[in-house]
mmCIF file of C-alpha atoms in Angstrom:
data_model
loop_
_atom_site.group_PDB
_atom_site.id
_atom_site.type_symbol
_atom_site.label_atom_id
_atom_site.label_comp_id
_atom_site.label_asym_id
_atom_site.label_seq_id
_atom_site.Cartn_x
_atom_site.Cartn_y
_atom_site.Cartn_z
ATOM 1 C CA MET A 34 27.060 -67.126 -71.802
ATOM 2 C CA ASN A 35 29.564 -68.632 -74.263
ATOM 3 C CA GLY A 36 28.771 -72.243 -73.387
ATOM 4 C CA ALA A 37 30.500 -74.474 -70.859
ATOM 5 C CA VAL A 38 34.021 -75.859 -70.500
ATOM 6 C CA LEU A 39 35.007 -78.866 -68.412
ATOM 7 C CA VAL A 40 38.378 -78.390 -66.711
ATOM 8 C CA THR A 41 39.856 -81.511 -65.132
ATOM 9 C CA GLY A 42 41.902 -80.611 -62.086
ATOM 10 C CA GLY A 43 40.182 -77.247 -62.352
ATOM 11 C CA GLY A 44 40.331 -76.348 -58.684
ATOM 12 C CA ARG A 45 44.068 -76.412 -58.036
ATOM 13 C CA ARG A 46 47.323 -74.928 -59.291
ATOM 14 C CA ILE A 47 47.322 -74.251 -63.064
ATOM 15 C CA GLY A 48 43.824 -75.717 -63.412
ATOM 16 C CA ARG A 49 42.479 -73.214 -60.896
ATOM 17 C CA ALA A 50 43.905 -70.292 -62.864
ATOM 18 C CA ILE A 51 42.474 -71.689 -66.115
ATOM 19 C CA SER A 52 39.024 -72.062 -64.538
ATOM 20 C CA LEU A 53 39.070 -68.438 -63.375
ATOM 21 C CA GLY A 54 40.281 -67.265 -66.776
ATOM 22 C CA LEU A 55 37.499 -69.093 -68.598
ATOM 23 C CA ALA A 56 34.940 -67.691 -66.170
ATOM 24 C CA SER A 57 36.254 -64.187 -66.892
ATOM 25 C CA SER A 58 35.627 -64.858 -70.591
ATOM 26 C CA GLY A 59 31.988 -65.710 -69.889
ATOM 27 C CA PHE A 60 32.083 -69.494 -69.908
ATOM 28 C CA HIS A 61 30.242 -71.678 -67.446
ATOM 29 C CA VAL A 62 33.017 -73.753 -65.865
ATOM 30 C CA VAL A 63 32.650 -77.372 -64.816
ATOM 31 C CA ILE A 64 35.407 -78.112 -62.303
ATOM 32 C CA GLN A 65 36.483 -81.735 -61.967
ATOM 33 C CA THR A 66 38.056 -82.644 -58.664
ATOM 34 C CA ARG A 67 38.888 -85.888 -56.926
ATOM 35 C CA SER A 68 37.041 -84.655 -53.824
ATOM 36 C CA VAL A 69 35.419 -81.401 -52.781
ATOM 37 C CA ASP A 70 37.095 -79.419 -49.998
ATOM 38 C CA ASN A 71 37.245 -75.810 -48.841
ATOM 39 C CA GLY A 72 39.820 -74.947 -51.507
ATOM 40 C CA ILE A 73 37.534 -76.125 -54.300
ATOM 41 C CA ASN A 74 34.574 -74.262 -52.834
ATOM 42 C CA LEU A 75 36.657 -71.081 -52.648
ATOM 43 C CA VAL A 76 37.429 -71.332 -56.379
ATOM 44 C CA ALA A 77 33.715 -71.737 -57.085
ATOM 45 C CA ASP A 78 32.997 -68.655 -54.982
ATOM 46 C CA GLU A 79 35.639 -66.668 -56.899
ATOM 47 C CA ILE A 80 34.053 -67.676 -60.202
ATOM 48 C CA ARG A 81 30.616 -66.562 -59.031
ATOM 49 C CA SER A 82 32.088 -63.272 -57.810
ATOM 50 C CA LEU A 83 33.188 -62.670 -61.411
ATOM 51 C CA GLY A 84 29.545 -62.844 -62.461
ATOM 52 C CA SER A 85 29.950 -66.256 -64.094
ATOM 53 C CA SER A 86 28.689 -69.670 -63.033
ATOM 54 C CA CYS A 87 30.232 -73.024 -62.278
ATOM 55 C CA THR A 88 29.486 -76.522 -61.119
ATOM 56 C CA ILE A 89 31.722 -79.059 -59.389
ATOM 57 C CA VAL A 90 31.866 -82.736 -60.313
ATOM 58 C CA GLU A 91 33.798 -85.391 -58.415
ATOM 59 C CA GLY A 92 35.746 -88.145 -60.111
ATOM 60 C CA ASN A 93 38.886 -90.172 -59.457
ATOM 61 C CA LEU A 94 40.634 -90.369 -62.821
ATOM 62 C CA GLU A 95 42.663 -93.378 -61.661
ATOM 63 C CA SER A 96 39.440 -95.361 -62.004
ATOM 64 C CA LEU A 97 38.798 -96.520 -65.565
ATOM 65 C CA ASP A 98 35.050 -96.123 -65.006
ATOM 66 C CA SER A 99 35.407 -92.527 -63.890
ATOM 67 C CA PRO A 100 35.544 -90.620 -67.227
ATOM 68 C CA GLN A 101 32.116 -91.896 -68.361
ATOM 69 C CA LYS A 102 30.443 -90.987 -65.059
ATOM 70 C CA LEU A 103 32.353 -87.715 -64.818
ATOM 71 C CA PHE A 104 31.209 -86.694 -68.281
ATOM 72 C CA SER A 105 27.587 -87.677 -67.635
ATOM 73 C CA ASP A 106 27.609 -85.769 -64.343
ATOM 74 C CA SER A 107 29.096 -82.739 -66.117
ATOM 75 C CA ILE A 108 26.316 -82.680 -68.703
ATOM 76 C CA GLU A 109 23.637 -83.107 -66.051
ATOM 77 C CA SER A 110 25.126 -80.237 -64.033
ATOM 78 C CA LEU A 111 24.870 -77.661 -66.843
ATOM 79 C CA PRO A 112 22.376 -74.800 -66.585
ATOM 80 C CA ASN A 113 19.342 -75.142 -68.841
ATOM 81 C CA GLY A 114 20.159 -74.307 -72.450
ATOM 82 C CA THR A 115 23.932 -74.505 -71.949
ATOM 83 C CA THR A 116 26.068 -76.728 -74.155
ATOM 84 C CA LEU A 117 29.472 -78.150 -73.260
ATOM 85 C CA VAL A 118 31.750 -76.736 -75.955
ATOM 86 C CA GLY A 119 35.196 -77.220 -74.464
ATOM 87 C CA LEU A 120 37.452 -79.536 -72.498
ATOM 88 C CA VAL A 121 40.735 -78.685 -70.792
ATOM 89 C CA ASN A 122 42.623 -81.832 -69.783
ATOM 90 C CA CYS A 123 44.665 -80.379 -66.935
ATOM 91 C CA ALA A 124 44.456 -82.997 -64.165
ATOM 92 C CA SER A 125 47.789 -84.741 -63.783
ATOM 93 C CA MET A 126 49.606 -87.355 -61.761
ATOM 94 C CA PHE A 127 53.200 -86.307 -61.077
ATOM 95 C CA GLN A 128 55.287 -88.762 -59.077
ATOM 96 C CA TRP A 129 59.047 -89.206 -59.202
ATOM 97 C CA ASP A 130 60.595 -92.338 -60.668
ATOM 98 C CA ALA A 131 63.341 -93.200 -63.143
ATOM 99 C CA PRO A 132 64.059 -95.912 -65.733
ATOM 100 C CA SER A 133 66.223 -97.692 -63.168
ATOM 101 C CA ASN A 134 63.475 -98.100 -60.554
ATOM 102 C CA VAL A 135 60.170 -97.786 -62.420
ATOM 103 C CA LYS A 136 57.327 -100.015 -61.214
ATOM 104 C CA SER A 137 54.375 -101.243 -63.239
ATOM 105 C CA GLU A 138 51.961 -99.737 -60.694
ATOM 106 C CA SER A 139 53.439 -96.280 -61.234
ATOM 107 C CA LEU A 140 53.301 -96.583 -65.009
ATOM 108 C CA ILE A 141 49.690 -97.746 -64.973
ATOM 109 C CA SER A 142 48.545 -95.036 -62.541
ATOM 110 C CA HIS A 143 50.218 -92.271 -64.545
ATOM 111 C CA TYR A 144 48.763 -93.528 -67.813
ATOM 112 C CA LYS A 145 45.272 -93.736 -66.333
ATOM 113 C CA VAL A 146 45.267 -90.084 -65.262
ATOM 114 C CA ASN A 147 47.526 -88.449 -67.853
ATOM 115 C CA SER A 148 46.598 -90.380 -71.010
ATOM 116 C CA ILE A 149 43.571 -92.683 -70.707
ATOM 117 C CA ALA A 150 41.194 -90.243 -68.997
ATOM 118 C CA PRO A 151 41.867 -87.462 -71.563
ATOM 119 C CA ILE A 152 41.441 -89.956 -74.421
ATOM 120 C CA LEU A 153 38.069 -91.130 -73.128
ATOM 121 C CA LEU A 154 36.825 -87.637 -72.251
ATOM 122 C CA SER A 155 37.780 -86.380 -75.722
ATOM 123 C CA SER A 156 35.830 -89.215 -77.323
ATOM 124 C CA LEU A 157 32.833 -88.541 -75.088
ATOM 125 C CA LEU A 158 32.837 -84.840 -75.984
ATOM 126 C CA PHE A 159 32.974 -85.643 -79.703
ATOM 127 C CA ASN A 160 30.043 -88.038 -79.520
ATOM 128 C CA TYR A 161 28.058 -85.576 -77.388
ATOM 129 C CA LEU A 162 28.588 -82.778 -79.933
ATOM 130 C CA LYS A 163 28.124 -84.979 -82.979
ATOM 131 C CA GLU A 164 24.391 -84.259 -83.204
ATOM 132 C CA ILE A 165 24.585 -80.604 -82.103
ATOM 133 C CA ASP A 166 24.742 -77.808 -84.666
ATOM 134 C CA VAL A 167 26.956 -75.298 -82.875
ATOM 135 C CA SER A 168 26.779 -72.907 -85.853
ATOM 136 C CA SER A 169 23.191 -72.184 -84.858
ATOM 137 C CA PHE A 170 24.245 -70.769 -81.474
ATOM 138 C CA GLU A 171 23.719 -67.063 -80.869
ATOM 139 C CA GLN A 172 27.466 -66.597 -80.387
ATOM 140 C CA LYS A 173 29.933 -68.177 -82.780
ATOM 141 C CA ILE A 174 31.506 -71.095 -80.933
ATOM 142 C CA SER A 175 34.114 -73.499 -82.260
ATOM 143 C CA PRO A 176 34.351 -76.469 -79.872
ATOM 144 C CA CYS A 177 37.873 -76.978 -78.616
ATOM 145 C CA ILE A 178 39.990 -79.312 -76.494
ATOM 146 C CA VAL A 179 43.157 -78.011 -74.858
ATOM 147 C CA ASN A 180 45.571 -80.570 -73.414
ATOM 148 C CA ILE A 181 48.027 -79.360 -70.765
ATOM 149 C CA LEU A 182 51.336 -81.051 -71.536
ATOM 150 C CA ASP A 183 54.853 -80.279 -70.232
ATOM 151 C CA GLN A 184 58.035 -78.726 -71.566
ATOM 152 C CA LYS A 185 59.726 -82.039 -70.693
ATOM 153 C CA LEU A 186 58.324 -83.299 -74.002
ATOM 154 C CA VAL A 187 60.463 -80.731 -75.816
ATOM 155 C CA ALA A 188 63.525 -81.299 -73.605
ATOM 156 C CA PRO A 189 63.121 -84.837 -72.192
ATOM 157 C CA HIS A 190 64.948 -85.918 -69.059
ATOM 158 C CA PRO A 191 64.786 -89.345 -67.354
ATOM 159 C CA ASP A 192 63.487 -88.020 -64.029
ATOM 160 C CA HIS A 193 59.718 -88.419 -63.448
ATOM 161 C CA PHE A 194 59.884 -91.210 -65.991
ATOM 162 C CA SER A 195 56.310 -92.560 -65.800
ATOM 163 C CA TYR A 196 54.942 -89.014 -65.846
ATOM 164 C CA THR A 197 56.955 -88.106 -68.947
ATOM 165 C CA LEU A 198 55.917 -91.245 -70.825
ATOM 166 C CA SER A 199 52.241 -90.697 -70.034
ATOM 167 C CA LYS A 200 52.420 -87.040 -71.098
ATOM 168 C CA THR A 201 53.985 -88.240 -74.356
ATOM 169 C CA GLY A 202 50.770 -90.193 -74.885
ATOM 170 C CA LEU A 203 48.781 -86.996 -74.309
ATOM 171 C CA TYR A 204 50.943 -85.212 -76.882
ATOM 172 C CA THR A 205 50.210 -87.933 -79.430
ATOM 173 C CA LEU A 206 46.508 -87.687 -78.581
ATOM 174 C CA THR A 207 46.673 -83.957 -79.342
ATOM 175 C CA LYS A 208 48.168 -84.507 -82.779
ATOM 176 C CA THR A 209 46.061 -87.488 -83.851
ATOM 177 C CA SER A 210 42.706 -86.363 -82.459
ATOM 178 C CA ALA A 211 43.144 -82.962 -84.121
ATOM 179 C CA MET A 212 42.861 -84.887 -87.378
ATOM 180 C CA SER A 213 40.216 -87.438 -86.391
ATOM 181 C CA LEU A 214 37.846 -85.100 -84.522
ATOM 182 C CA ALA A 215 37.922 -82.352 -87.156
ATOM 183 C CA PRO A 216 35.988 -80.435 -88.264
ATOM 184 C CA LYS A 217 33.651 -80.781 -85.272
ATOM 185 C CA ILE A 218 36.322 -80.208 -82.578
ATOM 186 C CA ARG A 219 39.710 -78.517 -82.623
ATOM 187 C CA VAL A 220 42.476 -79.968 -80.424
ATOM 188 C CA ASN A 221 45.586 -78.112 -79.249
ATOM 189 C CA GLY A 222 48.139 -78.403 -76.465
ATOM 190 C CA ILE A 223 50.122 -76.189 -74.119
ATOM 191 C CA ALA A 224 53.493 -77.290 -72.729
ATOM 192 C CA PRO A 225 54.348 -75.139 -69.685
ATOM 193 C CA GLY A 226 57.762 -74.764 -68.149
ATOM 194 C CA PRO A 227 58.436 -74.001 -64.433
ATOM 195 C CA THR A 228 55.245 -72.291 -63.297
ATOM 196 C CA ILE A 229 54.287 -73.305 -59.750
ATOM 197 C CA LYS A 230 56.622 -74.997 -57.295
ATOM 198 C CA ASN A 231 55.529 -78.546 -56.565
ATOM 199 C CA LYS A 232 54.976 -79.575 -52.958
ATOM 200 C CA ARG A 233 58.131 -81.726 -52.807
ATOM 201 C CA GLN A 234 60.348 -78.968 -54.189
ATOM 202 C CA THR A 235 62.365 -76.455 -52.173
ATOM 203 C CA ASP A 236 62.359 -72.778 -53.114
ATOM 204 C CA LYS A 237 66.050 -73.075 -53.926
ATOM 205 C CA HIS A 238 65.516 -75.989 -56.309
ATOM 206 C CA PHE A 239 62.572 -74.297 -58.032
ATOM 207 C CA LYS A 240 64.598 -71.118 -58.553
ATOM 208 C CA LYS A 241 67.480 -73.149 -59.985
ATOM 209 C CA GLN A 242 65.006 -74.813 -62.348
ATOM 210 C CA TYR A 243 63.591 -71.632 -63.839
ATOM 211 C CA LEU A 244 66.957 -69.847 -63.931
ATOM 212 C CA ALA A 245 68.118 -72.629 -66.262
ATOM 213 C CA THR A 246 65.618 -71.479 -68.911
ATOM 214 C CA PRO A 247 66.678 -68.979 -71.616
ATOM 215 C CA LEU A 248 64.629 -66.113 -70.160
ATOM 216 C CA LYS A 249 65.670 -67.055 -66.606
ATOM 217 C CA LYS A 250 62.278 -66.476 -65.057
ATOM 218 C CA GLN A 251 59.304 -68.338 -63.667
ATOM 219 C CA VAL A 252 56.407 -68.785 -66.096
ATOM 220 C CA ASP A 253 53.479 -66.517 -65.245
ATOM 221 C CA VAL A 254 50.408 -68.737 -64.866
ATOM 222 C CA ASN A 255 48.307 -65.990 -66.449
ATOM 223 C CA GLU A 256 50.252 -66.479 -69.679
ATOM 224 C CA ILE A 257 49.076 -70.100 -69.737
ATOM 225 C CA CYS A 258 45.508 -68.867 -69.250
ATOM 226 C CA ASN A 259 46.030 -66.419 -72.132
ATOM 227 C CA ALA A 260 47.157 -69.319 -74.317
ATOM 228 C CA VAL A 261 44.024 -71.325 -73.440
ATOM 229 C CA ASP A 262 41.926 -68.274 -74.338
ATOM 230 C CA PHE A 263 43.875 -67.883 -77.595
ATOM 231 C CA PHE A 264 43.241 -71.470 -78.664
ATOM 232 C CA ILE A 265 39.559 -71.320 -77.779
ATOM 233 C CA LYS A 266 38.941 -68.076 -79.657
ATOM 234 C CA ASN A 267 40.980 -68.835 -82.808
ATOM 235 C CA SER A 268 38.739 -71.141 -84.792
ATOM 236 C CA SER A 269 41.298 -71.854 -87.545
ATOM 237 C CA ILE A 270 43.930 -73.429 -85.292
ATOM 238 C CA THR A 271 44.136 -77.148 -84.532
ATOM 239 C CA GLY A 272 46.848 -79.719 -83.911
ATOM 240 C CA GLN A 273 49.269 -77.184 -82.458
ATOM 241 C CA VAL A 274 51.356 -77.369 -79.286
ATOM 242 C CA LEU A 275 52.578 -74.134 -77.730
ATOM 243 C CA ALA A 276 55.544 -74.296 -75.350
ATOM 244 C CA ILE A 277 55.396 -71.610 -72.654
ATOM 245 C CA ASP A 278 58.789 -72.188 -71.152
ATOM 246 C CA SER A 279 60.390 -68.752 -70.563
#
């Protein structure tokens, strides 16, 4: 086993694909979810069918107390002798608003999930690993955080205003923590374009969205998983953000 990786939002959409990809690479996967349901259990079953292992931890990232408990539960859930060596901040709040109608409640909720929780979890991982000599592990492991951002940061638009602002905070976290957490932890980001249609979107609107990109195609979620794998395995890369935006 290569160690363990905590994936927030790891049971749904892009997070689900990332969890399965990490399991295929031999990592124990800790899946964070707001609540366990049949869909989450099915992902866990898929991971075990790959010959890997996983645990599920519950936590509502809108609660400011949640990251500490979530992290403690993640560590307690690990198989004996397994160290948490990675964090993928994938959980996201994505609600529509605009500068003309933004409410403080929306801003605060988006920041809690999309900025504050990743900040606190990153700090917790650093302090957990601070006293661990990962160079002594049987397999060479370079601890890594991957933050899932959004192509809207490269091409900003005023729709989903609170979401975009909070993801901007996650981008800044990626750049600054890459400096402050080095050399113990590397920190990188991935900014996907149109990958999976959101539940409020029609097929027609989603197609229009991805046809507006230069390559005029939907992003393959497996290419995002490949990028996560790339960042985890390349121990000389930190502070980088890769746009996968077709």
